[in-house]
Amino acid sequence: MEGRLHSIETFGAVDGPGIRTVFFLQGCPARCAYCHNPDTWNPNKGRAIQVEEIIKRAIRSKPYYGSRGGVTFSGGEPLLQGKFVIEAIKSLHECGIHCAVDTSGTYFDEDSDAVIAESDMLLLDVKHIDEVRFQELTGRHQGPLVDIIESINRHRKPIWIRQVVIPGFNDSKEYIDALNEFVNRIDTVEKIELLGYHDMGSKKYEELGINYKLKDVKPMSDDRLKELMALTKIKNR
């Protein structure tokens, strides 16, 4: 089966546990204001890739995975290519390789539940817990995020939560308290990661002729991010 690929990162250390090969799949339905890879949006860009190439590239780095590493499917939005991801994960499992799916929480279709069921863990960016601010930030409604959470709970999949923190948008104690409450609807959360907003992708917008909505927002302070990180809580921990 054929998919569309944006890029590959070897020896990835931030997209799941251990050392990982990260396949960034092409195409995303969201238009997140802070996205630093707008070149992944168009599903017709990138290049074709076969499951066989996924397996070959993953096996090449398998000696470095150890007991925790493996492959992560990211994007773009990997759930856009559900059938391809399901087949790739099944083939990787036959090779004894751990598989994670990193989703933006903005897309869910008839294949998405099967992707979650087949994966070993999920990484989920919640974007924003408020429906109106979620749509304002992403251009998408919040329904897919709710569907993904229900699927994760149904299949009892380990999950890492990711939240980009933007100054003046969601960088308050009140927001983090509400985020904790929102996240604790999920039974299998292992970690909450707060990621500070940065503007390093703004140049790509200029090159692509796209308006960068957050051009007047300053990058998130590391000290403030640490303060907010100390407020995150996972239930029963």
C-alpha positions as a Markdown table, in Angstrom:
| # | Residue | x | y | z |
|---|---|---|---|---|
| 1 | Met | 0.0 | 0.0 | 0.0 |
| 2 | Glu | 1.1 | 3.5 | -0.8 |
| 3 | Gly | 1.1 | 6.6 | 1.5 |
| 4 | Arg | 2.3 | 10.2 | 1.2 |
| 5 | Leu | 5.4 | 11.2 | 3.1 |
| 6 | His | 6.8 | 14.6 | 4.1 |
| 7 | Ser | 10.0 | 13.6 | 5.7 |
| 8 | Ile | 11.8 | 11.1 | 8.0 |
| 9 | Glu | 13.7 | 11.8 | 11.2 |
| 10 | Thr | 16.1 | 9.1 | 12.4 |
| 11 | Phe | 17.3 | 9.0 | 16.1 |
| 12 | Gly | 14.3 | 11.0 | 17.2 |
| 13 | Ala | 14.3 | 11.6 | 21.0 |
| 14 | Val | 11.1 | 13.7 | 21.6 |
| 15 | Asp | 8.3 | 11.9 | 19.7 |
| 16 | Gly | 7.7 | 9.1 | 22.2 |
| 17 | Pro | 9.9 | 7.0 | 24.5 |
| 18 | Gly | 13.4 | 6.0 | 23.7 |
| 19 | Ile | 15.1 | 6.5 | 20.3 |
| 20 | Arg | 12.7 | 6.5 | 17.4 |
| 21 | Thr | 12.4 | 6.7 | 13.7 |
| 22 | Val | 9.7 | 9.3 | 13.0 |
| 23 | Phe | 7.8 | 9.2 | 9.7 |
| 24 | Phe | 6.1 | 12.6 | 9.1 |
| 25 | Leu | 3.2 | 11.9 | 6.8 |
| 26 | Gln | 1.9 | 14.5 | 4.4 |
| 27 | Gly | -1.4 | 16.2 | 4.7 |
| 28 | Cys | -3.3 | 17.9 | 7.6 |
| 29 | Pro | -6.9 | 19.2 | 7.8 |
| 30 | Ala | -6.0 | 21.7 | 10.6 |
| 31 | Arg | -4.5 | 25.2 | 10.1 |
| 32 | Cys | -3.1 | 25.7 | 13.5 |
| 33 | Ala | -2.0 | 29.3 | 14.0 |
| 34 | Tyr | 1.4 | 28.2 | 15.5 |
| 35 | Cys | 2.1 | 25.3 | 13.1 |
| 36 | His | 5.8 | 25.4 | 12.2 |
| 37 | Asn | 5.4 | 23.0 | 9.3 |
| 38 | Pro | 2.7 | 24.5 | 7.0 |
| 39 | Asp | 4.5 | 22.6 | 4.1 |
| 40 | Thr | 2.9 | 19.4 | 5.5 |
| 41 | Trp | -0.7 | 20.7 | 5.0 |
| 42 | Asn | -1.3 | 19.8 | 1.3 |
| 43 | Pro | -2.1 | 16.1 | 1.1 |
| 44 | Asn | -0.9 | 16.0 | -2.5 |
| 45 | Lys | 2.6 | 17.2 | -1.8 |
| 46 | Gly | 5.5 | 15.2 | -0.4 |
| 47 | Arg | 6.3 | 11.9 | -2.1 |
| 48 | Ala | 4.9 | 8.5 | -2.4 |
| 49 | Ile | 6.1 | 5.8 | 0.1 |
| 50 | Gln | 5.4 | 2.1 | 0.3 |
| 51 | Val | 5.0 | 0.1 | 3.5 |
| 52 | Glu | 8.1 | -1.8 | 2.4 |
| 53 | Glu | 10.2 | 1.3 | 2.7 |
| 54 | Ile | 8.8 | 2.0 | 6.1 |
| 55 | Ile | 9.9 | -1.4 | 7.2 |
| 56 | Lys | 13.4 | -1.2 | 5.7 |
| 57 | Arg | 14.0 | 2.2 | 7.2 |
| 58 | Ala | 12.7 | 1.2 | 10.6 |
| 59 | Ile | 14.7 | -2.1 | 10.7 |
| 60 | Arg | 17.9 | -0.2 | 9.8 |
| 61 | Ser | 17.7 | 1.7 | 13.1 |
| 62 | Lys | 16.3 | -1.2 | 15.2 |
| 63 | Pro | 19.6 | -1.8 | 17.1 |
| 64 | Tyr | 19.3 | 1.7 | 18.6 |
| 65 | Tyr | 15.7 | 1.3 | 19.8 |
| 66 | Gly | 16.5 | -0.7 | 22.9 |
| 67 | Ser | 13.6 | -1.7 | 25.1 |
| 68 | Arg | 11.6 | 1.5 | 24.8 |
| 69 | Gly | 12.2 | 3.0 | 21.3 |
| 70 | Gly | 10.6 | 2.3 | 18.0 |
| 71 | Val | 8.6 | 4.1 | 15.2 |
| 72 | Thr | 6.4 | 7.1 | 15.5 |
| 73 | Phe | 3.9 | 8.2 | 12.8 |
| 74 | Ser | 3.5 | 11.9 | 12.9 |
| 75 | Gly | 2.7 | 14.6 | 10.4 |
| 76 | Gly | 0.9 | 16.5 | 9.2 |
| 77 | Glu | -1.9 | 14.3 | 10.5 |
| 78 | Pro | -1.3 | 10.5 | 10.3 |
| 79 | Leu | -5.0 | 9.7 | 10.8 |
| 80 | Leu | -5.6 | 11.1 | 7.4 |
| 81 | Gln | -3.9 | 8.1 | 6.0 |
| 82 | Gly | -5.5 | 5.5 | 8.3 |
| 83 | Lys | -5.4 | 2.5 | 6.1 |
| 84 | Phe | -1.8 | 3.0 | 5.2 |
| 85 | Val | -0.8 | 3.5 | 8.9 |
| 86 | Ile | -2.8 | 0.3 | 10.0 |
| 87 | Glu | -0.9 | -1.8 | 7.4 |
| 88 | Ala | 2.4 | -0.3 | 8.3 |
| 89 | Ile | 1.9 | -0.8 | 12.1 |
| 90 | Lys | 0.9 | -4.4 | 11.5 |
| 91 | Ser | 4.0 | -5.1 | 9.4 |
| 92 | Leu | 6.2 | -3.3 | 12.0 |
| 93 | His | 4.7 | -5.4 | 14.8 |
| 94 | Glu | 5.7 | -8.5 | 12.9 |
| 95 | Cys | 9.3 | -7.2 | 13.2 |
| 96 | Gly | 8.9 | -6.7 | 16.9 |
| 97 | Ile | 8.9 | -2.8 | 16.6 |
| 98 | His | 7.0 | -0.6 | 19.0 |
| 99 | Cys | 4.7 | 1.9 | 17.2 |
| 100 | Ala | 3.3 | 5.2 | 18.3 |
| 101 | Val | 0.9 | 7.6 | 16.6 |
| 102 | Asp | 1.3 | 11.4 | 17.1 |
| 103 | Thr | -2.1 | 13.0 | 16.3 |
| 104 | Ser | -3.2 | 16.6 | 16.2 |
| 105 | Gly | -6.6 | 15.7 | 17.5 |
| 106 | Thr | -8.3 | 17.4 | 14.6 |
| 107 | Tyr | -9.3 | 14.4 | 12.4 |
| 108 | Phe | -11.3 | 11.2 | 13.0 |
| 109 | Asp | -12.9 | 8.9 | 10.4 |
| 110 | Glu | -13.9 | 5.2 | 9.9 |
| 111 | Asp | -10.3 | 4.0 | 10.0 |
| 112 | Ser | -9.1 | 6.1 | 13.0 |
| 113 | Asp | -10.4 | 3.8 | 15.7 |
| 114 | Ala | -8.6 | 0.8 | 14.1 |
| 115 | Val | -5.4 | 2.9 | 14.0 |
| 116 | Ile | -5.6 | 3.6 | 17.7 |
| 117 | Ala | -6.5 | -0.1 | 18.4 |
| 118 | Glu | -3.4 | -1.3 | 16.5 |
| 119 | Ser | -0.9 | 1.3 | 17.9 |
| 120 | Asp | 1.1 | 0.7 | 21.1 |
| 121 | Met | 0.7 | 4.3 | 22.3 |
| 122 | Leu | -0.6 | 7.7 | 21.3 |
| 123 | Leu | 0.8 | 11.3 | 21.5 |
| 124 | Leu | -2.1 | 13.8 | 21.5 |
| 125 | Asp | -1.9 | 17.5 | 21.1 |
| 126 | Val | -5.1 | 18.9 | 22.7 |
| 127 | Lys | -4.7 | 22.4 | 21.1 |
| 128 | His | -7.2 | 24.0 | 23.5 |
| 129 | Ile | -9.9 | 22.7 | 25.9 |
| 130 | Asp | -12.5 | 25.3 | 25.0 |
| 131 | Glu | -14.5 | 24.5 | 21.8 |
| 132 | Val | -14.6 | 28.1 | 20.6 |
| 133 | Arg | -10.9 | 28.8 | 21.2 |
| 134 | Phe | -10.1 | 25.3 | 19.7 |
| 135 | Gln | -11.8 | 26.3 | 16.4 |
| 136 | Glu | -10.3 | 29.8 | 16.5 |
| 137 | Leu | -6.8 | 28.3 | 16.8 |
| 138 | Thr | -7.1 | 25.3 | 14.4 |
| 139 | Gly | -9.9 | 26.1 | 12.0 |
| 140 | Arg | -11.5 | 22.8 | 13.0 |
| 141 | His | -14.3 | 21.8 | 15.3 |
| 142 | Gln | -13.5 | 19.9 | 18.5 |
| 143 | Gly | -15.5 | 16.8 | 17.7 |
| 144 | Pro | -12.6 | 14.7 | 16.4 |
| 145 | Leu | -10.7 | 15.3 | 19.7 |
| 146 | Val | -13.6 | 13.9 | 21.7 |
| 147 | Asp | -13.8 | 10.9 | 19.4 |
| 148 | Ile | -10.1 | 10.2 | 19.8 |
| 149 | Ile | -10.3 | 10.4 | 23.5 |
| 150 | Glu | -13.3 | 8.0 | 23.6 |
| 151 | Ser | -11.3 | 5.6 | 21.3 |
| 152 | Ile | -8.2 | 5.8 | 23.5 |
| 153 | Asn | -10.3 | 5.0 | 26.6 |
| 154 | Arg | -12.0 | 2.2 | 24.8 |
| 155 | His | -8.8 | 0.5 | 23.8 |
| 156 | Arg | -6.9 | 1.4 | 27.0 |
| 157 | Lys | -3.9 | 2.8 | 25.1 |
| 158 | Pro | -1.0 | 4.6 | 26.9 |
| 159 | Ile | -0.9 | 8.3 | 26.0 |
| 160 | Trp | 1.3 | 11.3 | 26.3 |
| 161 | Ile | -0.6 | 14.7 | 26.2 |
| 162 | Arg | 1.0 | 17.6 | 24.5 |
| 163 | Gln | -0.1 | 21.2 | 24.9 |
| 164 | Val | 1.5 | 24.2 | 23.1 |
| 165 | Val | 1.5 | 27.2 | 25.5 |
| 166 | Ile | 1.0 | 30.5 | 23.8 |
| 167 | Pro | 1.6 | 33.8 | 25.7 |
| 168 | Gly | -1.7 | 35.6 | 26.3 |
| 169 | Phe | -3.7 | 32.7 | 25.0 |
| 170 | Asn | -3.4 | 29.7 | 27.4 |
| 171 | Asp | -0.5 | 30.5 | 29.7 |
| 172 | Ser | -2.5 | 31.1 | 32.9 |
| 173 | Lys | -2.8 | 29.0 | 36.1 |
| 174 | Glu | -6.5 | 28.9 | 35.5 |
| 175 | Tyr | -6.0 | 27.3 | 32.0 |
| 176 | Ile | -3.6 | 24.7 | 33.4 |
| 177 | Asp | -6.0 | 23.8 | 36.2 |
| 178 | Ala | -8.8 | 23.3 | 33.5 |
| 179 | Leu | -6.4 | 21.3 | 31.3 |
| 180 | Asn | -5.7 | 19.0 | 34.2 |
| 181 | Glu | -9.4 | 18.4 | 34.6 |
| 182 | Phe | -9.9 | 17.9 | 30.9 |
| 183 | Val | -7.0 | 15.5 | 30.6 |
| 184 | Asn | -8.1 | 13.4 | 33.5 |
| 185 | Arg | -11.1 | 12.3 | 31.4 |
| 186 | Ile | -8.5 | 10.0 | 29.9 |
| 187 | Asp | -7.7 | 6.9 | 31.9 |
| 188 | Thr | -4.3 | 6.0 | 30.5 |
| 189 | Val | -2.3 | 9.3 | 30.5 |
| 190 | Glu | 1.4 | 8.7 | 31.3 |
| 191 | Lys | 2.7 | 12.2 | 30.8 |
| 192 | Ile | 1.7 | 15.8 | 30.2 |
| 193 | Glu | 4.1 | 17.9 | 28.2 |
| 194 | Leu | 3.8 | 21.7 | 27.9 |
| 195 | Leu | 5.6 | 22.9 | 24.8 |
| 196 | Gly | 6.5 | 26.6 | 24.7 |
| 197 | Tyr | 5.3 | 28.6 | 21.6 |
| 198 | His | 8.1 | 29.6 | 19.2 |
| 199 | Asp | 8.1 | 31.5 | 15.9 |
| 200 | Met | 10.9 | 29.5 | 14.2 |
| 201 | Gly | 8.5 | 28.4 | 11.4 |
| 202 | Ser | 7.4 | 31.9 | 10.5 |
| 203 | Lys | 9.8 | 32.1 | 7.6 |
| 204 | Lys | 8.1 | 29.2 | 5.9 |
| 205 | Tyr | 4.9 | 31.2 | 5.9 |
| 206 | Glu | 6.6 | 34.0 | 4.0 |
| 207 | Glu | 8.1 | 31.5 | 1.5 |
| 208 | Leu | 4.6 | 29.9 | 1.0 |
| 209 | Gly | 2.8 | 33.2 | 0.8 |
| 210 | Ile | 0.6 | 32.4 | 3.9 |
| 211 | Asn | -0.3 | 35.0 | 6.5 |
| 212 | Tyr | 1.3 | 34.1 | 9.9 |
| 213 | Lys | -1.4 | 34.9 | 12.5 |
| 214 | Leu | 0.9 | 35.1 | 15.5 |
| 215 | Lys | 3.6 | 37.3 | 14.1 |
| 216 | Asp | 3.2 | 39.8 | 17.0 |
| 217 | Val | 3.4 | 37.1 | 19.7 |
| 218 | Lys | 6.7 | 36.7 | 21.5 |
| 219 | Pro | 8.1 | 33.2 | 22.1 |
| 220 | Met | 7.2 | 31.5 | 25.4 |
| 221 | Ser | 9.6 | 32.1 | 28.3 |
| 222 | Asp | 11.4 | 29.0 | 29.6 |
| 223 | Asp | 11.0 | 30.1 | 33.2 |
| 224 | Arg | 7.3 | 30.7 | 32.8 |
| 225 | Leu | 6.9 | 27.3 | 31.1 |
| 226 | Lys | 8.6 | 25.6 | 34.0 |
| 227 | Glu | 6.2 | 27.3 | 36.4 |
| 228 | Leu | 3.2 | 26.1 | 34.5 |
| 229 | Met | 4.7 | 22.6 | 34.1 |
| 230 | Ala | 4.9 | 22.3 | 37.8 |
| 231 | Leu | 1.1 | 22.8 | 37.9 |
| 232 | Thr | 0.2 | 19.9 | 35.7 |
| 233 | Lys | -1.3 | 16.8 | 37.4 |
| 234 | Ile | -2.2 | 13.3 | 36.3 |
| 235 | Lys | -4.9 | 11.7 | 38.4 |
| 236 | Asn | -3.8 | 9.1 | 40.9 |
| 237 | Arg | -0.2 | 10.2 | 40.6 |
